[in-house]
Amino acid sequence: MKKVALITGITGQDGAYLAEYLIKKGYIVHGIKRRASMFNTERIDHIYQDPQLDNRNLILHYGDLTDSLNLTRIIQEVQPDEIYNLAAMSHVQVSFDTPEYTANADGVGTLRILEAIRLLNLVEKTKIYQASTSELYGLVQEVPQTEKTPFYPRSPYGIAKLYAYWITVNYREAYKLHASNGILFNHESPIRGETFVTRKITRAMARVALGMQETIFLGNLSAKRDWGHAKDYIKAMHLILQQDKPDDYVIATGITTSIRDFVIMAGKEIGLEITFTGKGVEEKGYISDIDEMIFTSRVGLENLSHIKDRIKKNNSGMNNNFTPVISVDPSYFRPTEVDLLVGDASKARNILGWKPEYDLKALISEMIHSDIKLMLKDAYLRKGGYRTLNYFE
């Protein structure tokens, strides 16, 4: 018999990669997505199957973590062997603007799933993976962070996830559920949401290279994060639920990088040298040099002249006329900042046998080259008189 998995948030980055991974392993995958007037299935379109087909291995359901009756009905119908709760209001900055919804979906939403398993008498059958987060550590109490590091969340998102973490532990201990937390540090990919800082950088850097955008506006450039590839991290999720005993695991690379350095690395991937000047809200980044061979091979010869013009301007000595490629916008600062996150995944390596295959350079390379292809397509359509939808310009 094939294993049956239920993934909440299947249309997100992690849900899409995980669904594809499990299908390749022979699972039947059920996914929960929120109802919207648009399909919003781009990340899983390549594995989508028409509902009229027999013997499908991917089946979608409309649902929401804020609706307990809906979740209970779906779980009862699906009878899953494994549940991966990946759905969440996952944007930390936005959680300050929507704290009540964030608590309802990210915190109590997890409780609804756990309680459904208990009430439906699926405790012996269903294993549960709860997507936890490095944002639990917030104002970090030690470096690096491990499973034993005290939590100190600094956002409504982190606090909601703290409740989800502890309610998962509580149901594991009280009702003997096979329920585990994966404390995943930041993980990115070419299909990361456009408003997350890493994808915002690679997407905008591609647009700068193609002459479609002048400046990228960012928040705290000194914030440091432990970035890995989502493809590596979804494998850890699966490994966690294959263990005989439930437990909680940090999943991380153990390397921390500032947003400023992420920008510099993204620039180098397409032959651009980015130099920063100033401090705080006055800090700016400029294109200070170019490797023409790398740039033309990865972006195109036809885009070289406008970049060279920007370098010439930046070296002209007229400070007031410089066009920065990076500027700081204070509106992106969090009310309570998280300055440093770096995880120690020794437990996952020793028990799960997990280790990441991607390093940060490979991750950035994959992301920016994917975004260059995407923006080249966008530029081609615009040249032909078609304007693509872009709500964030």
Short mmCIF file of C-alpha atoms in Angstrom, two decimals:
data_model
loop_
_atom_site.label_atom_id
_atom_site.label_comp_id
_atom_site.label_asym_id
_atom_site.label_seq_id
_atom_site.Cartn_x
_atom_site.Cartn_y
_atom_site.Cartn_z
CA MET A 1 0.00 0.00 0.00
CA LYS A 2 1.24 3.46 -0.85
CA LYS A 3 1.78 5.87 2.00
CA VAL A 4 -0.60 8.82 2.14
CA ALA A 5 0.70 12.29 3.07
CA LEU A 6 -1.29 15.45 3.74
CA ILE A 7 0.52 18.76 3.22
CA THR A 8 -0.93 22.05 4.42
CA GLY A 9 0.44 24.99 2.47
CA ILE A 10 1.18 22.82 -0.56
CA THR A 11 1.30 25.79 -2.94
CA GLY A 12 4.14 27.43 -1.00
CA GLN A 13 7.85 26.94 -1.60
CA ASP A 14 8.31 24.08 0.86
CA GLY A 15 4.99 22.44 0.08
CA ALA A 16 5.74 22.34 -3.64
CA TYR A 17 9.21 20.83 -3.22
CA LEU A 18 7.98 18.36 -0.62
CA ALA A 19 5.01 17.23 -2.72
CA GLU A 20 7.27 16.50 -5.69
CA TYR A 21 9.77 14.70 -3.45
CA LEU A 22 7.13 12.48 -1.83
CA ILE A 23 5.46 11.62 -5.15
CA LYS A 24 8.83 10.43 -6.47
CA LYS A 25 9.05 8.23 -3.38
CA GLY A 26 5.71 6.62 -4.25
CA TYR A 27 3.39 8.54 -1.92
CA ILE A 28 -0.13 9.64 -2.64
CA VAL A 29 -0.06 13.32 -1.71
CA HIS A 30 -3.05 15.36 -0.60
CA GLY A 31 -2.60 19.10 -0.34
CA ILE A 32 -4.60 21.86 1.32
CA LYS A 33 -4.76 25.26 -0.37
CA ARG A 34 -6.77 28.35 0.46
CA ARG A 35 -9.62 29.28 -1.83
CA ALA A 36 -8.89 32.28 -4.05
CA SER A 37 -10.25 33.71 -7.28
CA MET A 38 -6.89 32.92 -8.93
CA PHE A 39 -5.46 29.39 -9.22
CA ASN A 40 -2.23 30.19 -7.36
CA THR A 41 -0.78 26.78 -8.19
CA GLU A 42 2.25 27.86 -10.25
CA ARG A 43 4.72 26.04 -8.02
CA ILE A 44 2.93 22.68 -8.41
CA ASP A 45 1.56 22.98 -11.95
CA HIS A 46 4.20 20.55 -13.24
CA ILE A 47 2.87 17.79 -10.95
CA TYR A 48 -0.81 18.81 -11.00
CA GLN A 49 -3.29 16.16 -12.16
CA ASP A 50 -6.80 16.73 -13.44
CA PRO A 51 -9.47 15.76 -10.88
CA GLN A 52 -11.19 13.62 -13.53
CA LEU A 53 -8.21 11.27 -13.79
CA ASP A 54 -8.22 7.93 -11.98
CA ASN A 55 -5.36 6.81 -9.74
CA ARG A 56 -4.08 10.30 -9.08
CA ASN A 57 -1.07 10.75 -6.80
CA LEU A 58 -1.75 14.46 -6.16
CA ILE A 59 -5.14 15.56 -4.82
CA LEU A 60 -5.95 19.11 -3.71
CA HIS A 61 -8.48 20.27 -1.12
CA TYR A 62 -9.69 23.74 -0.23
CA GLY A 63 -9.04 24.54 3.39
CA ASP A 64 -7.68 26.98 5.95
CA LEU A 65 -5.89 26.59 9.28
CA THR A 66 -8.45 28.92 10.86
CA ASP A 67 -11.35 26.51 10.14
CA SER A 68 -11.35 23.52 12.52
CA LEU A 69 -14.39 21.79 10.98
CA ASN A 70 -12.84 21.98 7.54
CA LEU A 71 -9.50 20.60 8.74
CA THR A 72 -11.16 17.78 10.67
CA ARG A 73 -13.28 16.79 7.67
CA ILE A 74 -10.27 16.69 5.33
CA ILE A 75 -8.18 14.64 7.76
CA GLN A 76 -11.06 12.22 8.26
CA GLU A 77 -11.47 11.76 4.50
CA VAL A 78 -7.76 11.45 3.74
CA GLN A 79 -6.75 9.22 6.69
CA PRO A 80 -3.11 10.31 6.25
CA ASP A 81 -0.08 8.35 7.40
CA GLU A 82 1.86 11.61 7.61
CA ILE A 83 0.83 15.25 7.99
CA TYR A 84 3.24 18.06 7.17
CA ASN A 85 1.88 21.31 8.59
CA LEU A 86 3.67 23.88 6.45
CA ALA A 87 0.89 26.45 6.07
CA ALA A 88 1.33 29.75 7.88
CA MET A 89 1.24 33.50 7.63
CA SER A 90 4.98 33.32 7.17
CA HIS A 91 6.12 36.89 6.52
CA VAL A 92 7.69 38.20 9.73
CA GLN A 93 7.32 41.90 8.89
CA VAL A 94 3.66 41.47 7.90
CA SER A 95 2.94 39.66 11.17
CA PHE A 96 3.35 42.99 12.98
CA ASP A 97 0.47 44.33 10.85
CA THR A 98 -1.72 41.21 11.21
CA PRO A 99 -0.91 39.86 14.69
CA GLU A 100 -4.36 38.40 15.42
CA TYR A 101 -4.60 36.50 12.15
CA THR A 102 -1.00 35.31 12.56
CA ALA A 103 -1.80 33.92 16.02
CA ASN A 104 -4.98 32.26 14.75
CA ALA A 105 -3.39 30.60 11.71
CA ASP A 106 0.15 29.88 12.87
CA GLY A 107 -0.53 29.12 16.53
CA VAL A 108 -4.07 27.85 17.02
CA GLY A 109 -4.04 26.36 13.51
CA THR A 110 -1.51 23.80 14.72
CA LEU A 111 -3.72 22.98 17.70
CA ARG A 112 -6.66 22.34 15.36
CA ILE A 113 -4.66 19.72 13.46
CA LEU A 114 -3.41 18.00 16.61
CA GLU A 115 -6.86 17.94 18.15
CA ALA A 116 -8.37 16.56 14.95
CA ILE A 117 -5.91 13.65 15.06
CA ARG A 118 -6.85 12.96 18.67
CA LEU A 119 -10.63 13.18 18.16
CA LEU A 120 -10.54 11.04 15.00
CA ASN A 121 -8.62 8.29 16.81
CA LEU A 122 -5.69 8.54 14.43
CA VAL A 123 -3.03 8.75 17.15
CA GLU A 124 -1.63 5.31 16.29
CA LYS A 125 -1.75 5.88 12.53
CA THR A 126 -0.75 9.46 11.74
CA LYS A 127 2.65 11.08 12.21
CA ILE A 128 2.77 14.88 12.34
CA TYR A 129 5.51 17.26 11.27
CA GLN A 130 5.18 20.82 12.57
CA ALA A 131 7.08 23.49 10.66
CA SER A 132 8.85 25.41 13.38
CA THR A 133 11.27 28.27 12.79
CA SER A 134 14.55 29.86 13.81
CA GLU A 135 12.52 32.99 14.63
CA LEU A 136 11.79 31.25 17.94
CA TYR A 137 15.29 32.25 19.05
CA GLY A 138 14.81 35.95 18.23
CA LEU A 139 17.02 37.79 20.70
CA VAL A 140 19.48 34.93 20.73
CA GLN A 141 20.66 33.61 24.08
CA GLU A 142 23.62 31.67 22.67
CA VAL A 143 25.51 31.22 19.40
CA PRO A 144 25.01 28.92 17.59
CA GLN A 145 21.44 27.93 18.42
CA THR A 146 20.62 24.30 19.24
CA GLU A 147 17.54 22.37 20.34
CA LYS A 148 18.41 23.33 23.93
CA THR A 149 18.85 27.08 23.36
CA PRO A 150 16.19 29.13 25.23
CA PHE A 151 13.60 30.78 23.00
CA TYR A 152 13.11 34.55 22.85
CA PRO A 153 10.83 35.37 19.88
CA ARG A 154 10.69 38.99 18.71
CA SER A 155 7.65 39.13 16.42
CA PRO A 156 3.98 38.06 16.40
CA TYR A 157 5.04 35.40 13.88
CA GLY A 158 7.73 34.02 16.19
CA ILE A 159 5.39 34.10 19.21
CA ALA A 160 2.62 32.29 17.31
CA LYS A 161 5.14 29.68 16.23
CA LEU A 162 6.28 29.37 19.86
CA TYR A 163 2.75 28.32 20.83
CA ALA A 164 2.68 25.88 17.91
CA TYR A 165 6.00 24.41 19.02
CA TRP A 166 4.95 23.83 22.62
CA ILE A 167 1.44 22.57 21.83
CA THR A 168 3.07 20.00 19.55
CA VAL A 169 5.36 18.90 22.39
CA ASN A 170 2.39 18.84 24.78
CA TYR A 171 0.26 16.60 22.55
CA ARG A 172 3.25 14.33 22.01
CA GLU A 173 3.69 13.88 25.74
CA ALA A 174 0.03 13.93 26.79
CA TYR A 175 -1.50 11.75 24.05
CA LYS A 176 1.56 9.89 22.71
CA LEU A 177 1.24 11.39 19.23
CA HIS A 178 4.15 10.94 16.86
CA ALA A 179 4.46 14.73 16.57
CA SER A 180 7.77 16.45 15.86
CA ASN A 181 9.04 19.99 15.36
CA GLY A 182 11.52 20.88 12.66
CA ILE A 183 13.23 24.11 13.75
CA LEU A 184 14.21 25.19 10.27
CA PHE A 185 16.51 28.12 9.74
CA ASN A 186 16.03 30.33 6.68
CA HIS A 187 15.77 28.29 3.50
CA GLU A 188 15.40 29.76 0.04
CA SER A 189 15.10 28.78 -3.63
CA PRO A 190 14.19 30.14 -7.06
CA ILE A 191 10.51 29.72 -6.12
CA ARG A 192 10.77 31.64 -2.86
CA GLY A 193 8.08 34.33 -2.51
CA GLU A 194 9.08 37.62 -4.13
CA THR A 195 8.62 39.64 -0.93
CA PHE A 196 11.15 37.62 1.09
CA VAL A 197 14.47 39.43 1.23
CA THR A 198 16.64 36.86 -0.58
CA ARG A 199 14.28 36.52 -3.55
CA LYS A 200 13.69 40.27 -3.51
CA ILE A 201 17.44 40.76 -3.91
CA THR A 202 18.02 38.20 -6.68
CA ARG A 203 14.90 39.25 -8.57
CA ALA A 204 15.72 42.94 -8.36
CA MET A 205 19.40 42.37 -9.17
CA ALA A 206 18.32 40.62 -12.37
CA ARG A 207 16.11 43.61 -13.20
CA VAL A 208 18.99 46.03 -12.52
CA ALA A 209 21.25 44.03 -14.83
CA LEU A 210 18.63 44.20 -17.59
CA GLY A 211 18.03 47.94 -17.11
CA MET A 212 14.50 47.40 -15.79
CA GLN A 213 15.13 48.80 -12.29
CA GLU A 214 17.44 51.44 -10.81
CA THR A 215 17.51 50.80 -7.06
CA ILE A 216 16.68 48.02 -4.60
CA PHE A 217 15.26 49.23 -1.28
CA LEU A 218 16.08 47.05 1.74
CA GLY A 219 15.90 47.22 5.53
CA ASN A 220 18.59 46.22 8.05
CA LEU A 221 21.62 45.35 5.90
CA SER A 222 23.57 44.11 8.92
CA ALA A 223 21.04 41.42 9.90
CA LYS A 224 22.66 37.98 9.69
CA ARG A 225 20.90 34.77 8.74
CA ASP A 226 21.73 31.09 8.26
CA TRP A 227 20.55 30.44 4.69
CA GLY A 228 20.10 27.01 3.11
CA HIS A 229 18.27 25.56 0.12
CA ALA A 230 14.64 24.49 0.53
CA LYS A 231 15.36 21.30 -1.45
CA ASP A 232 17.75 20.19 1.30
CA TYR A 233 15.37 21.16 4.09
CA ILE A 234 12.30 19.29 2.84
CA LYS A 235 14.39 16.10 2.88
CA ALA A 236 14.99 16.71 6.58
CA MET A 237 11.21 17.03 7.12
CA HIS A 238 10.68 13.61 5.60
CA LEU A 239 13.52 12.04 7.57
CA ILE A 240 12.06 13.36 10.83
CA LEU A 241 8.80 11.46 10.28
CA GLN A 242 10.64 8.23 9.39
CA GLN A 243 12.07 7.96 12.91
CA ASP A 244 10.63 5.47 15.39
CA LYS A 245 10.39 8.14 18.06
CA PRO A 246 9.17 11.73 17.60
CA ASP A 247 11.56 14.52 18.53
CA ASP A 248 12.56 18.09 17.70
CA TYR A 249 15.44 18.98 15.38
CA VAL A 250 17.34 22.09 14.32
CA ILE A 251 17.89 22.13 10.55
CA ALA A 252 20.57 24.63 9.50
CA THR A 253 23.84 25.05 7.63
CA GLY A 254 25.82 26.47 10.56
CA ILE A 255 27.00 29.46 8.50
CA THR A 256 25.65 32.98 8.95
CA THR A 257 25.79 35.76 6.35
CA SER A 258 24.67 39.38 6.45
CA ILE A 259 22.12 40.75 4.01
CA ARG A 260 24.83 43.13 2.81
CA ASP A 261 27.11 40.19 1.94
CA PHE A 262 24.21 38.36 0.29
CA VAL A 263 23.82 41.36 -2.03
CA ILE A 264 27.56 41.35 -2.80
CA MET A 265 27.48 37.61 -3.60
CA ALA A 266 24.42 38.02 -5.82
CA GLY A 267 26.19 40.79 -7.74
CA LYS A 268 29.33 38.69 -8.26
CA GLU A 269 27.26 35.91 -9.80
CA ILE A 270 26.56 38.20 -12.75
CA GLY A 271 29.90 39.99 -12.77
CA LEU A 272 28.94 43.09 -10.78
CA GLU A 273 31.02 44.41 -7.90
CA ILE A 274 28.85 46.14 -5.29
CA THR A 275 30.55 48.56 -2.90
CA PHE A 276 28.82 50.02 0.18
CA THR A 277 29.34 53.44 1.73
CA GLY A 278 27.76 55.21 4.68
CA LYS A 279 26.11 53.83 7.80
CA GLY A 280 22.61 53.12 9.10
CA VAL A 281 19.77 54.55 7.04
CA GLU A 282 22.32 56.51 4.97
CA GLU A 283 24.14 53.38 3.79
CA LYS A 284 24.07 52.82 0.05
CA GLY A 285 25.47 50.28 -2.38
CA TYR A 286 26.91 51.16 -5.78
CA ILE A 287 28.07 49.23 -8.82
CA SER A 288 31.80 49.93 -8.60
CA ASP A 289 33.17 47.52 -11.22
CA ILE A 290 32.15 44.85 -13.70
CA ASP A 291 33.61 41.62 -15.04
CA GLU A 292 32.47 42.02 -18.63
CA MET A 293 33.09 38.40 -19.57
CA ILE A 294 30.92 37.06 -16.73
CA PHE A 295 28.24 39.69 -17.29
CA THR A 296 27.89 39.13 -21.04
CA SER A 297 27.86 35.35 -20.69
CA ARG A 298 25.19 35.37 -17.99
CA VAL A 299 23.12 38.46 -18.79
CA GLY A 300 23.88 39.34 -22.41
CA LEU A 301 26.09 41.68 -24.41
CA GLU A 302 23.15 43.92 -25.27
CA ASN A 303 22.75 44.83 -21.58
CA LEU A 304 26.38 45.77 -21.00
CA SER A 305 26.36 49.42 -22.08
CA HIS A 306 23.81 50.72 -19.57
CA ILE A 307 25.65 49.01 -16.69
CA LYS A 308 28.96 50.50 -17.84
CA ASP A 309 27.28 53.91 -17.91
CA ARG A 310 26.26 53.45 -14.27
CA ILE A 311 29.82 52.57 -13.30
CA LYS A 312 31.10 55.62 -15.11
CA LYS A 313 28.61 57.81 -13.24
CA ASN A 314 29.53 56.27 -9.93
CA ASN A 315 33.21 56.99 -10.56
CA SER A 316 32.60 60.51 -11.79
CA GLY A 317 33.15 62.12 -8.41
CA MET A 318 29.72 63.77 -8.37
CA ASN A 319 28.36 62.22 -5.19
CA ASN A 320 24.95 63.83 -5.46
CA ASN A 321 24.45 62.33 -8.91
CA PHE A 322 25.29 58.76 -7.99
CA THR A 323 22.57 56.23 -8.67
CA PRO A 324 22.77 53.62 -5.88
CA VAL A 325 21.81 50.06 -6.61
CA ILE A 326 21.00 49.55 -2.91
CA SER A 327 19.30 52.04 -0.56
CA VAL A 328 17.95 51.61 2.95
CA ASP A 329 14.25 52.20 3.58
CA PRO A 330 13.47 52.48 7.33
CA SER A 331 9.91 51.26 6.71
CA TYR A 332 11.40 47.77 6.31
CA PHE A 333 12.86 47.81 9.82
CA ARG A 334 11.07 45.57 12.31
CA PRO A 335 9.81 47.10 15.57
CA THR A 336 11.92 44.49 17.34
CA GLU A 337 14.83 43.29 15.22
CA VAL A 338 16.46 39.86 15.09
CA ASP A 339 20.12 40.57 14.38
CA LEU A 340 21.77 37.15 14.26
CA LEU A 341 20.63 33.59 13.59
CA VAL A 342 22.91 30.60 13.05
CA GLY A 343 21.97 27.01 13.79
CA ASP A 344 23.82 23.91 14.95
CA ALA A 345 22.31 20.87 13.19
CA SER A 346 24.57 18.29 14.88
CA LYS A 347 21.58 16.35 16.22
CA ALA A 348 20.02 16.10 12.75
CA ARG A 349 23.34 14.97 11.27
CA ASN A 350 23.91 12.33 13.93
CA ILE A 351 20.38 10.91 14.24
CA LEU A 352 18.77 11.59 10.87
CA GLY A 353 21.93 11.33 8.77
CA TRP A 354 20.98 14.67 7.20
CA LYS A 355 23.40 17.15 5.71
CA PRO A 356 22.85 19.93 3.17
CA GLU A 357 24.03 19.46 -0.40
CA TYR A 358 23.87 23.16 -1.35
CA ASP A 359 26.16 25.89 -0.06
CA LEU A 360 25.15 29.55 -0.14
CA LYS A 361 27.06 30.31 -3.34
CA ALA A 362 25.27 27.52 -5.21
CA LEU A 363 21.92 28.66 -3.80
CA ILE A 364 22.44 32.29 -4.87
CA SER A 365 23.67 31.18 -8.30
CA GLU A 366 20.55 29.08 -8.89
CA MET A 367 18.25 31.86 -7.69
CA ILE A 368 19.71 34.73 -9.69
CA HIS A 369 20.05 32.76 -12.92
CA SER A 370 16.44 31.66 -12.60
CA ASP A 371 15.40 35.28 -12.06
CA ILE A 372 17.43 36.48 -15.05
CA LYS A 373 15.51 34.02 -17.24
CA LEU A 374 12.25 35.21 -15.72
CA MET A 375 13.08 38.89 -16.24
CA LEU A 376 14.31 38.28 -19.81
CA LYS A 377 10.90 36.81 -20.53
CA ASP A 378 9.26 39.81 -18.87
CA ALA A 379 11.40 42.22 -20.92
CA TYR A 380 10.55 40.38 -24.14
CA LEU A 381 6.83 40.62 -23.43
CA ARG A 382 7.07 44.32 -22.59
CA LYS A 383 9.00 44.97 -25.79
CA GLY A 384 6.14 43.35 -27.67
CA GLY A 385 3.63 45.63 -26.01
CA TYR A 386 2.46 43.27 -23.28
CA ARG A 387 2.72 44.28 -19.65
CA THR A 388 3.08 41.47 -17.15
CA LEU A 389 1.41 41.69 -13.77
CA ASN A 390 3.77 42.99 -11.10
CA TYR A 391 2.12 44.31 -7.97
CA PHE A 392 5.37 45.35 -6.27
CA GLU A 393 6.82 47.81 -8.81
#
